[in-house]
PDB file of C-alpha atoms in Angstrom:
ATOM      1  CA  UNK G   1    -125.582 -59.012  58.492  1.00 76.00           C
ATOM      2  CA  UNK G   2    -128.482 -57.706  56.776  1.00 84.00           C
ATOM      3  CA  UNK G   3    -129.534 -54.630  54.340  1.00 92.00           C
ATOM      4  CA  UNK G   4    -132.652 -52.975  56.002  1.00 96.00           C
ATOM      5  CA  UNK G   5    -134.541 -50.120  54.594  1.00 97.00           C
ATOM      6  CA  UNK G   6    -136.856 -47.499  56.190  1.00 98.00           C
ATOM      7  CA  UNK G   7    -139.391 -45.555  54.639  1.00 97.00           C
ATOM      8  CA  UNK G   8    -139.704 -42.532  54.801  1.00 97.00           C
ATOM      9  CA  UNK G   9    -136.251 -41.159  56.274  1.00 96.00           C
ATOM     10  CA  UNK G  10    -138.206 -37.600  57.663  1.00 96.00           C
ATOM     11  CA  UNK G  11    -141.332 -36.703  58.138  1.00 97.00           C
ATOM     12  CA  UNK G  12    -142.763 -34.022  59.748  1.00 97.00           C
ATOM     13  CA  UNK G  13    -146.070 -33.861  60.661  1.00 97.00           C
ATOM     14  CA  UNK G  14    -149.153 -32.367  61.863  1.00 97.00           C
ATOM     15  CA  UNK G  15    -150.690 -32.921  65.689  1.00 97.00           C
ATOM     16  CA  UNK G  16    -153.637 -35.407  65.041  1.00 97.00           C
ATOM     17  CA  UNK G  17    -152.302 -37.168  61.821  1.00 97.00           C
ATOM     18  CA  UNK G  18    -151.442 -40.653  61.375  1.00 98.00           C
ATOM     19  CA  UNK G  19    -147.772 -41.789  60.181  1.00 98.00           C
ATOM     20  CA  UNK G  20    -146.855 -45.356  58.754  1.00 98.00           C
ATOM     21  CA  UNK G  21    -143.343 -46.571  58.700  1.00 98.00           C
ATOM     22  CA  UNK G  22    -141.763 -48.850  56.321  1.00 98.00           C
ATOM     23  CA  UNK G  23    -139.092 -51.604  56.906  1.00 97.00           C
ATOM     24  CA  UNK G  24    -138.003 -54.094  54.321  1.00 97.00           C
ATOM     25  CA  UNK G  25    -134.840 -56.422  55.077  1.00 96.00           C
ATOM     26  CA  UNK G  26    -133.065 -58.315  52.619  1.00 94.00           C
ATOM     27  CA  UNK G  27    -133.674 -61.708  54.160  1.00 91.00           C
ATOM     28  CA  UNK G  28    -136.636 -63.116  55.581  1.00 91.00           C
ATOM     29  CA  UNK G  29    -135.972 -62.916  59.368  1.00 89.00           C
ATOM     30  CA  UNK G  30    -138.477 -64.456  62.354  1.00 86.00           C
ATOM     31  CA  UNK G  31    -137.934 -61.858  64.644  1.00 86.00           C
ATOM     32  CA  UNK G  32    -138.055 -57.765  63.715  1.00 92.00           C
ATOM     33  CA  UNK G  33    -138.132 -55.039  66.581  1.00 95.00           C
ATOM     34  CA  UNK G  34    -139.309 -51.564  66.601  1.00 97.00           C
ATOM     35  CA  UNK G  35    -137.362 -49.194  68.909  1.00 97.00           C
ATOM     36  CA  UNK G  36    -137.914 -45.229  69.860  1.00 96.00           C
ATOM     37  CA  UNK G  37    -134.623 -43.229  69.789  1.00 94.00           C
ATOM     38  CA  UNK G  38    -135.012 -39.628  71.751  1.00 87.00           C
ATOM     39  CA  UNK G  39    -132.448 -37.101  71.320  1.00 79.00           C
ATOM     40  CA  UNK G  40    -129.680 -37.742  73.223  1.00 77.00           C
ATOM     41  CA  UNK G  41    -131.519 -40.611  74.910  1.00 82.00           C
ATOM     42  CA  UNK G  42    -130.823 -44.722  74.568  1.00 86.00           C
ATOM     43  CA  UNK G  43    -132.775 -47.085  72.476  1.00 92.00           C
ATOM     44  CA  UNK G  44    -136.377 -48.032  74.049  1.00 93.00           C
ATOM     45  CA  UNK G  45    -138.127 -50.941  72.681  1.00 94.00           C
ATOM     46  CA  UNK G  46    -141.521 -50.279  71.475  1.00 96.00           C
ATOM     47  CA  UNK G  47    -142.617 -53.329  70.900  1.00 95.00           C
ATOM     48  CA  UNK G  48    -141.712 -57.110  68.948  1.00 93.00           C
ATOM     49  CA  UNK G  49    -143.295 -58.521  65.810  1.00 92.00           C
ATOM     50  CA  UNK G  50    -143.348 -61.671  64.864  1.00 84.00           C
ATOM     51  CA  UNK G  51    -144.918 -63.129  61.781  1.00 82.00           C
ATOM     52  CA  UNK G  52    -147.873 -64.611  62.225  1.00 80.00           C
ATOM     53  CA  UNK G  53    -148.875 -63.323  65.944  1.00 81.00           C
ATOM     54  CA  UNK G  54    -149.525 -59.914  66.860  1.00 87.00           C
ATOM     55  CA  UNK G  55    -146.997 -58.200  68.091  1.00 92.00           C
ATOM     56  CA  UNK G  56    -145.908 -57.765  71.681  1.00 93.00           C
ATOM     57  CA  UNK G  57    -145.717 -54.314  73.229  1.00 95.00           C
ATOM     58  CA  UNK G  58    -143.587 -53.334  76.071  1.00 94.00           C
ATOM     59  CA  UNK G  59    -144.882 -51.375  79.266  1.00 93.00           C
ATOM     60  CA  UNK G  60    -145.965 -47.938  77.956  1.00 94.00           C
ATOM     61  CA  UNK G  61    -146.429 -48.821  74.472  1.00 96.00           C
ATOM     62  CA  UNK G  62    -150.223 -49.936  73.692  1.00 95.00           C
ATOM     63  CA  UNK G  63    -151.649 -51.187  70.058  1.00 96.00           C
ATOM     64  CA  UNK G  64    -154.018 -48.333  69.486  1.00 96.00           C
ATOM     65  CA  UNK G  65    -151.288 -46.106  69.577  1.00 97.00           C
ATOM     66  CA  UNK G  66    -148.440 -47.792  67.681  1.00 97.00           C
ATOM     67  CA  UNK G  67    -150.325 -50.614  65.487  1.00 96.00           C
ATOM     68  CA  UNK G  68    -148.106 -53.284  64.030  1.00 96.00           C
ATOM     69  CA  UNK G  69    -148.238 -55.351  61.319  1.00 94.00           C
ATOM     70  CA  UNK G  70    -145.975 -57.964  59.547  1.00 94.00           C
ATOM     71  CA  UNK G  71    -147.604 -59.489  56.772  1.00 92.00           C
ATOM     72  CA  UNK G  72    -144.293 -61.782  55.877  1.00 92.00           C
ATOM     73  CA  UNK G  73    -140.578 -62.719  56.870  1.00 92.00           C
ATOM     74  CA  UNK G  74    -139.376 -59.515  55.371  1.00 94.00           C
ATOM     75  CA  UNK G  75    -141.521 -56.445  55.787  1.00 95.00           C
ATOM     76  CA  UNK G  76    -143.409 -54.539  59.070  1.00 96.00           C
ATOM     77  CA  UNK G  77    -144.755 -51.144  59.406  1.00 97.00           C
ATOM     78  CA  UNK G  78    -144.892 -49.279  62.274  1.00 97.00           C
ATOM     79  CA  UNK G  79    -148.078 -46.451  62.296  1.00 98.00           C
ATOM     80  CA  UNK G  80    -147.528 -43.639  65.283  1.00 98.00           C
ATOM     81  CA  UNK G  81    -151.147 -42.726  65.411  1.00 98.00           C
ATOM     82  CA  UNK G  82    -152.903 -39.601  66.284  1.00 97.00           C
ATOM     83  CA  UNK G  83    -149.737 -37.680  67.129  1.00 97.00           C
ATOM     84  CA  UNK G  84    -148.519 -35.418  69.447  1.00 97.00           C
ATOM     85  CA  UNK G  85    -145.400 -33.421  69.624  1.00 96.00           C
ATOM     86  CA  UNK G  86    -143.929 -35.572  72.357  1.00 95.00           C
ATOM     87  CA  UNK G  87    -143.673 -38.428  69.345  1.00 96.00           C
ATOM     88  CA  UNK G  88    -140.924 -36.939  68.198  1.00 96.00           C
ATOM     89  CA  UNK G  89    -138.221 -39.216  67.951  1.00 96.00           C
ATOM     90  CA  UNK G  90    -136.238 -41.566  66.088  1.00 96.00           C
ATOM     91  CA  UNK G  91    -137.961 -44.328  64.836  1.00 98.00           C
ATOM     92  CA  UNK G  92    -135.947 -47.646  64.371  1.00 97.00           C
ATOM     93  CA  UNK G  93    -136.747 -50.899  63.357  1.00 97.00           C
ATOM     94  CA  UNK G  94    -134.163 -53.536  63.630  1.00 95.00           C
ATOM     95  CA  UNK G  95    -133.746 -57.189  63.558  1.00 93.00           C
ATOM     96  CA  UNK G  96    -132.433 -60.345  65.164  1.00 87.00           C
ATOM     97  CA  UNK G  97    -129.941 -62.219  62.868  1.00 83.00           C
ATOM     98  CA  UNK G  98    -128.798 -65.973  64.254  1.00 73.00           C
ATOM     99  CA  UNK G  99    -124.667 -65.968  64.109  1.00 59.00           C
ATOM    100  CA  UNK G 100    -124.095 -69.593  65.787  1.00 54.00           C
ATOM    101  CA  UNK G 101    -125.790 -69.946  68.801  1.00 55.00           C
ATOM    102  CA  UNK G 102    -125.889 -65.971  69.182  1.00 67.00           C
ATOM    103  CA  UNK G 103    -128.926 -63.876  68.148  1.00 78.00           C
ATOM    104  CA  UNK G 104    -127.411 -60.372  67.215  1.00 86.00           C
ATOM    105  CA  UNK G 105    -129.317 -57.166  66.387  1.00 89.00           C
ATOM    106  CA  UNK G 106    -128.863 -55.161  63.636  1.00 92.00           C
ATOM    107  CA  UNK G 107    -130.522 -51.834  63.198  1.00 95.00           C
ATOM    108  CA  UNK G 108    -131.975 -49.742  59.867  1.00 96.00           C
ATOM    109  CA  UNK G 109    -131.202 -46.106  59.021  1.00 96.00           C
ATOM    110  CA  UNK G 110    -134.159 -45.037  60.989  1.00 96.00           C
ATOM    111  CA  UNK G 111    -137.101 -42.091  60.687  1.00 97.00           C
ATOM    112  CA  UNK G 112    -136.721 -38.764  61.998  1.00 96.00           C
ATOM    113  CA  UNK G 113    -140.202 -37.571  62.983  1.00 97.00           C
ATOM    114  CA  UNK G 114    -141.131 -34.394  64.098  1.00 96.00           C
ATOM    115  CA  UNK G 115    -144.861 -33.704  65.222  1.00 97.00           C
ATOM    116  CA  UNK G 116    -145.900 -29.503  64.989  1.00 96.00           C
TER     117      UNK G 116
ATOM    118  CA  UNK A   1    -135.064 -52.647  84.202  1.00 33.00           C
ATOM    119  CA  UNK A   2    -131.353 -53.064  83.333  1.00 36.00           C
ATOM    120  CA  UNK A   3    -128.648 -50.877  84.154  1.00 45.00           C
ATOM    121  CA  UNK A   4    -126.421 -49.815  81.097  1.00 57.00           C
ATOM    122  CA  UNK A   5    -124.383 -47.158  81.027  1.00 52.00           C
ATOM    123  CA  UNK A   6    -121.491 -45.246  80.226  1.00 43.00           C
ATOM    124  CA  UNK A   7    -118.701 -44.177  81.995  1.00 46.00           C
ATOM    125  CA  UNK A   8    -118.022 -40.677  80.066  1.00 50.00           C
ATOM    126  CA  UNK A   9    -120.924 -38.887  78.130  1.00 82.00           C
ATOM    127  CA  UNK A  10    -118.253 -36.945  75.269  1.00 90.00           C
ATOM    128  CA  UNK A  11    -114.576 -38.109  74.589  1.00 93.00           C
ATOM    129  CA  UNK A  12    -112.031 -36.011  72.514  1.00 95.00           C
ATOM    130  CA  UNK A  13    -109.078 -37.640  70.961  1.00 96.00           C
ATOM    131  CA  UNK A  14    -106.436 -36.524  68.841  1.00 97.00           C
ATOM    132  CA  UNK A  15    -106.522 -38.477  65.227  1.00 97.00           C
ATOM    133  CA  UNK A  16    -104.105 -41.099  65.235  1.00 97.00           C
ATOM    134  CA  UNK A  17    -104.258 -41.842  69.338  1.00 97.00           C
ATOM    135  CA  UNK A  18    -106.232 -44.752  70.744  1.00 97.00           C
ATOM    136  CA  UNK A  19    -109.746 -44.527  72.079  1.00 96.00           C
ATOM    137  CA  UNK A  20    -110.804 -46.129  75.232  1.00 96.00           C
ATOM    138  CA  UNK A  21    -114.620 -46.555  75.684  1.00 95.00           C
ATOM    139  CA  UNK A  22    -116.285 -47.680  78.708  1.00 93.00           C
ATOM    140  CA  UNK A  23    -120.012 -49.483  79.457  1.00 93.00           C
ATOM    141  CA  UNK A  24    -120.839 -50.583  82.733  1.00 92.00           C
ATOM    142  CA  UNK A  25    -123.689 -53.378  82.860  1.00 90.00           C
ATOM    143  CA  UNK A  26    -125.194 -54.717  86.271  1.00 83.00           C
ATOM    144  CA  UNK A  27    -126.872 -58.037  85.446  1.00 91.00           C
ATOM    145  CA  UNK A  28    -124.491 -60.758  85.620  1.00 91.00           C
ATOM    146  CA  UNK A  29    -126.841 -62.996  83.947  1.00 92.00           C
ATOM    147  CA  UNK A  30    -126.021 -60.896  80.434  1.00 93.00           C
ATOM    148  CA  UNK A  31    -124.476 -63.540  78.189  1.00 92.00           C
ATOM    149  CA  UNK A  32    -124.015 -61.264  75.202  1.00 93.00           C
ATOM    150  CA  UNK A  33    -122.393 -57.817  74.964  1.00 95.00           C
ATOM    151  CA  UNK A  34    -122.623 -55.778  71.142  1.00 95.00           C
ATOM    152  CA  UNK A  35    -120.616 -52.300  70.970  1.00 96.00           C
ATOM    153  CA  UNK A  36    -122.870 -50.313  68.082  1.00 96.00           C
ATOM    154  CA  UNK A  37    -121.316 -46.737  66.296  1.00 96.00           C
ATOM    155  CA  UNK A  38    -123.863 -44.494  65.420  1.00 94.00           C
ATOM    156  CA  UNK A  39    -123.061 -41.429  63.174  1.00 93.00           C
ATOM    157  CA  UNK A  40    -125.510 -38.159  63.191  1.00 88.00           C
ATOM    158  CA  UNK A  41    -128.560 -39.207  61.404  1.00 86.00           C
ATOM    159  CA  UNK A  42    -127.993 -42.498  60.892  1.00 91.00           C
ATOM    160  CA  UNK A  43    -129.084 -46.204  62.944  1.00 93.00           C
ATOM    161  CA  UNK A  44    -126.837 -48.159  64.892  1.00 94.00           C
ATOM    162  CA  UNK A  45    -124.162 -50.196  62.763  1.00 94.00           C
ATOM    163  CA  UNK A  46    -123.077 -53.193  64.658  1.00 94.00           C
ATOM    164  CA  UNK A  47    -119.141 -52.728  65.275  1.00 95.00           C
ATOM    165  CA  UNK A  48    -118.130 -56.018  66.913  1.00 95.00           C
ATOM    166  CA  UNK A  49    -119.611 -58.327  69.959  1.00 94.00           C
ATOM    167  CA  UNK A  50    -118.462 -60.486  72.496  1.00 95.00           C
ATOM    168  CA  UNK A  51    -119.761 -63.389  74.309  1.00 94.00           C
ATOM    169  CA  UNK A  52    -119.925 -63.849  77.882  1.00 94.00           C
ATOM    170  CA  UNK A  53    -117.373 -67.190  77.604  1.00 94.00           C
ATOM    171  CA  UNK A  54    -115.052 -64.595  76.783  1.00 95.00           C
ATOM    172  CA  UNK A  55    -112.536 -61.842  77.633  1.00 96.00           C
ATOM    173  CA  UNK A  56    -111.432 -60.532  74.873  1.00 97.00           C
ATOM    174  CA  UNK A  57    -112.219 -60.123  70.971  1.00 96.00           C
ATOM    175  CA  UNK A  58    -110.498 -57.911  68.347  1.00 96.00           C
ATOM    176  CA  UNK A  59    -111.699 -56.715  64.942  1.00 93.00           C
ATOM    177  CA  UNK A  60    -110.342 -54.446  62.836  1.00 92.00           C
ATOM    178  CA  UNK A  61    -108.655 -51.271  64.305  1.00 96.00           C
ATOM    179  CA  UNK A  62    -110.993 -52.519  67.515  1.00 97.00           C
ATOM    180  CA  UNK A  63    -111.077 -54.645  70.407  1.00 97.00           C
ATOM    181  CA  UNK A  64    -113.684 -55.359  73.207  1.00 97.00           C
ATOM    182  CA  UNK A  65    -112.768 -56.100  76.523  1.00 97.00           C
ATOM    183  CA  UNK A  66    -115.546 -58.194  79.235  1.00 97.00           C
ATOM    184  CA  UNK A  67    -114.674 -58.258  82.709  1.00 96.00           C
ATOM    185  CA  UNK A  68    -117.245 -60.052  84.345  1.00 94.00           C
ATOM    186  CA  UNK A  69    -115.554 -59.779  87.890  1.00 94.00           C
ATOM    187  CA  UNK A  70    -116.869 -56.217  87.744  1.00 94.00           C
ATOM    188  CA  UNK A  71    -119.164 -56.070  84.610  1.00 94.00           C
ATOM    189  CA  UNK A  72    -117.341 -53.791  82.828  1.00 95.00           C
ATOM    190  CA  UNK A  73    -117.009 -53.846  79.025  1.00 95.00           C
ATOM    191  CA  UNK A  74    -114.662 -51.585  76.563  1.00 96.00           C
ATOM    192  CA  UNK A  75    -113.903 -50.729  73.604  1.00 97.00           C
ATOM    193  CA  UNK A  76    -110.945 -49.794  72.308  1.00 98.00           C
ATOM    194  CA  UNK A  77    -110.044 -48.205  68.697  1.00 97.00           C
ATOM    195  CA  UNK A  78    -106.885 -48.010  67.652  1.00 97.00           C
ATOM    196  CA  UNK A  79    -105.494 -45.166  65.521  1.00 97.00           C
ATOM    197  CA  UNK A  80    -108.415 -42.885  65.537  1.00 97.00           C
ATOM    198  CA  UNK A  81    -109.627 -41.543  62.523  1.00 96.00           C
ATOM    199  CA  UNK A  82    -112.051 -38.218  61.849  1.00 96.00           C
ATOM    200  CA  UNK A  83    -114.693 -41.071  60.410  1.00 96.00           C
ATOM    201  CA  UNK A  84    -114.815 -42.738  63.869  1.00 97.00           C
ATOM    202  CA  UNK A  85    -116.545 -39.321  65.245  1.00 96.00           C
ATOM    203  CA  UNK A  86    -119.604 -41.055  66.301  1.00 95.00           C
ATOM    204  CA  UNK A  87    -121.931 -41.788  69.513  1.00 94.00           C
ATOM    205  CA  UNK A  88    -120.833 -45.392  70.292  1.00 95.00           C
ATOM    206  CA  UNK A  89    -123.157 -47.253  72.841  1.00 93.00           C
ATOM    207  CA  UNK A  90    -122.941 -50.995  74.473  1.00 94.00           C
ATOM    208  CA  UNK A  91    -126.263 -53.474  74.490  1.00 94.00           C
ATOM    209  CA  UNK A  92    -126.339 -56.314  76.770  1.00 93.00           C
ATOM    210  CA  UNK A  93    -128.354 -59.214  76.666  1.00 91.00           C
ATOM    211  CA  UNK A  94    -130.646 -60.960  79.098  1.00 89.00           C
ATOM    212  CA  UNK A  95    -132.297 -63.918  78.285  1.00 84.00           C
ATOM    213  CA  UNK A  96    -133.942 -62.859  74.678  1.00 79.00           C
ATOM    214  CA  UNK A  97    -133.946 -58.807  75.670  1.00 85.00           C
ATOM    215  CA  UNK A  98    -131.526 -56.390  74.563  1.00 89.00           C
ATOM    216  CA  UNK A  99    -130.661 -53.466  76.537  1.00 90.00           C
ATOM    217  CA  UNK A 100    -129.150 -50.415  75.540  1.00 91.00           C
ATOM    218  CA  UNK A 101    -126.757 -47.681  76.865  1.00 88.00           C
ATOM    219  CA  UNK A 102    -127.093 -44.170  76.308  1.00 84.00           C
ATOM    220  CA  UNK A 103    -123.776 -43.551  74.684  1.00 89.00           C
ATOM    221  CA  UNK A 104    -120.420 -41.533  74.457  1.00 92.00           C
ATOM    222  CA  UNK A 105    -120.153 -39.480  71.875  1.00 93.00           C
ATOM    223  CA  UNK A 106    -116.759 -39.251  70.648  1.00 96.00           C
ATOM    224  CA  UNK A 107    -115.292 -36.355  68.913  1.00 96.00           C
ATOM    225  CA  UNK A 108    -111.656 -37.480  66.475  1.00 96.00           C
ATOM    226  CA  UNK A 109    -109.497 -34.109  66.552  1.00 95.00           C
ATOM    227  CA  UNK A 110    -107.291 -33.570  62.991  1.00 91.00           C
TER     228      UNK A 110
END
């Protein structure tokens, strides 16, 4: 498995305001994944990064609104930008760890955001 | 999209009994099944996962069960403890995308 961190834990913040989130992993890793988590609700994939490409979004999910970066095989951030109450969620990043021929996912500890 | 889901939204078990926990899946092309725990405030933690060559896989204190025949997965824990209060939720995999059920929270009575 792997140790992943996520910065911050909480947040809450103002309509119109920016938020970046943090994710470090303990090993360098090709594939990392950030995921929305609504209360009560599954896990929906925001989008894929990769490093070295941009990342790829899934329908819904466009760059302006949830830019992604992953400057090396351990870190991303994830920025919700100009927020609205409705982006409250969970935040999750997680990533892909080879056992055998068998790609597993394993998540971090997540951000709870809450827009005003 | 996929079709993930769980049989019972909120399970109750005295501490001590077994746990039974259902996921129903509806692509039979899924080659990979995970069973995640997740505890309030808190991510996912992988529990165990199973391959679609199998039937069966056991861990410790758990065991997942694939029936393809009617794409059907479980998880059972044996000798429930108060720490196993949790939402657990299944993922299945298709191709190189993971999809995700929306859980059963389950509730460990002293």
């Amino acid at each position: 498995s792997a140790v992943i961190s996520q910065k911050p834990s909480r947040d809450i913040c103002q309509r119109g305001t920016s938020l970046t989130i943090q994710c470090q992993v303990d090993s360098q890793v090709t594939m990392m994944f950030w995921y929305r988590q609504q209360p009560g609700q599954s896990l929906t994939l925001i989008a894929t990064a990769n490093q070295g490409s941009e990342a790829t979004y899934e329908s819904g999910f466009v760059i302006d609104k949830f830019p992604i970066s992953r400057p090396n095989l351990t870190f991303s951030t994830l920025t919700v930008s100009n927020m609205s109450p409705e982006d409250s969620s969970i935040y999750l990043c997680s990533v892909a760890l080879s056992g055998g021929t068998t790609d597993t996912q394993y998540f971090g500890p997540g951000t709870r955001l809450t827009v005003l | 999209g996929e079709s993930v889901g769980l049989h019972l939204p909120t399970l109750s078990v005295q501490e001590g009994d077994n746990s039974i926990i259902n996921c129903a899946y509806s692509n039979s092309a899924s080659d990979y099944f995970i069973w995640y725990k997740q505890e309030s405030g808190k991510g996912p933690q992988f529990i165990i996962d199973i391959r679609s060559n199998m039937d069966k896989r056991q861990g410790q204190r758990v065991t997942v069960l694939l029936n393809k025949t009617v794409k059907h997965l479980s998880l059972q824990i044996a000798a429930t403890q108060p720490g196993d209060s949790a939402v657990y939720f299944c993922a299945e995999r298709t191709g190189n995308q993971f999809y995700f059920g929306t859980g059963t929270s389950l509730t460990v009575i002293p």
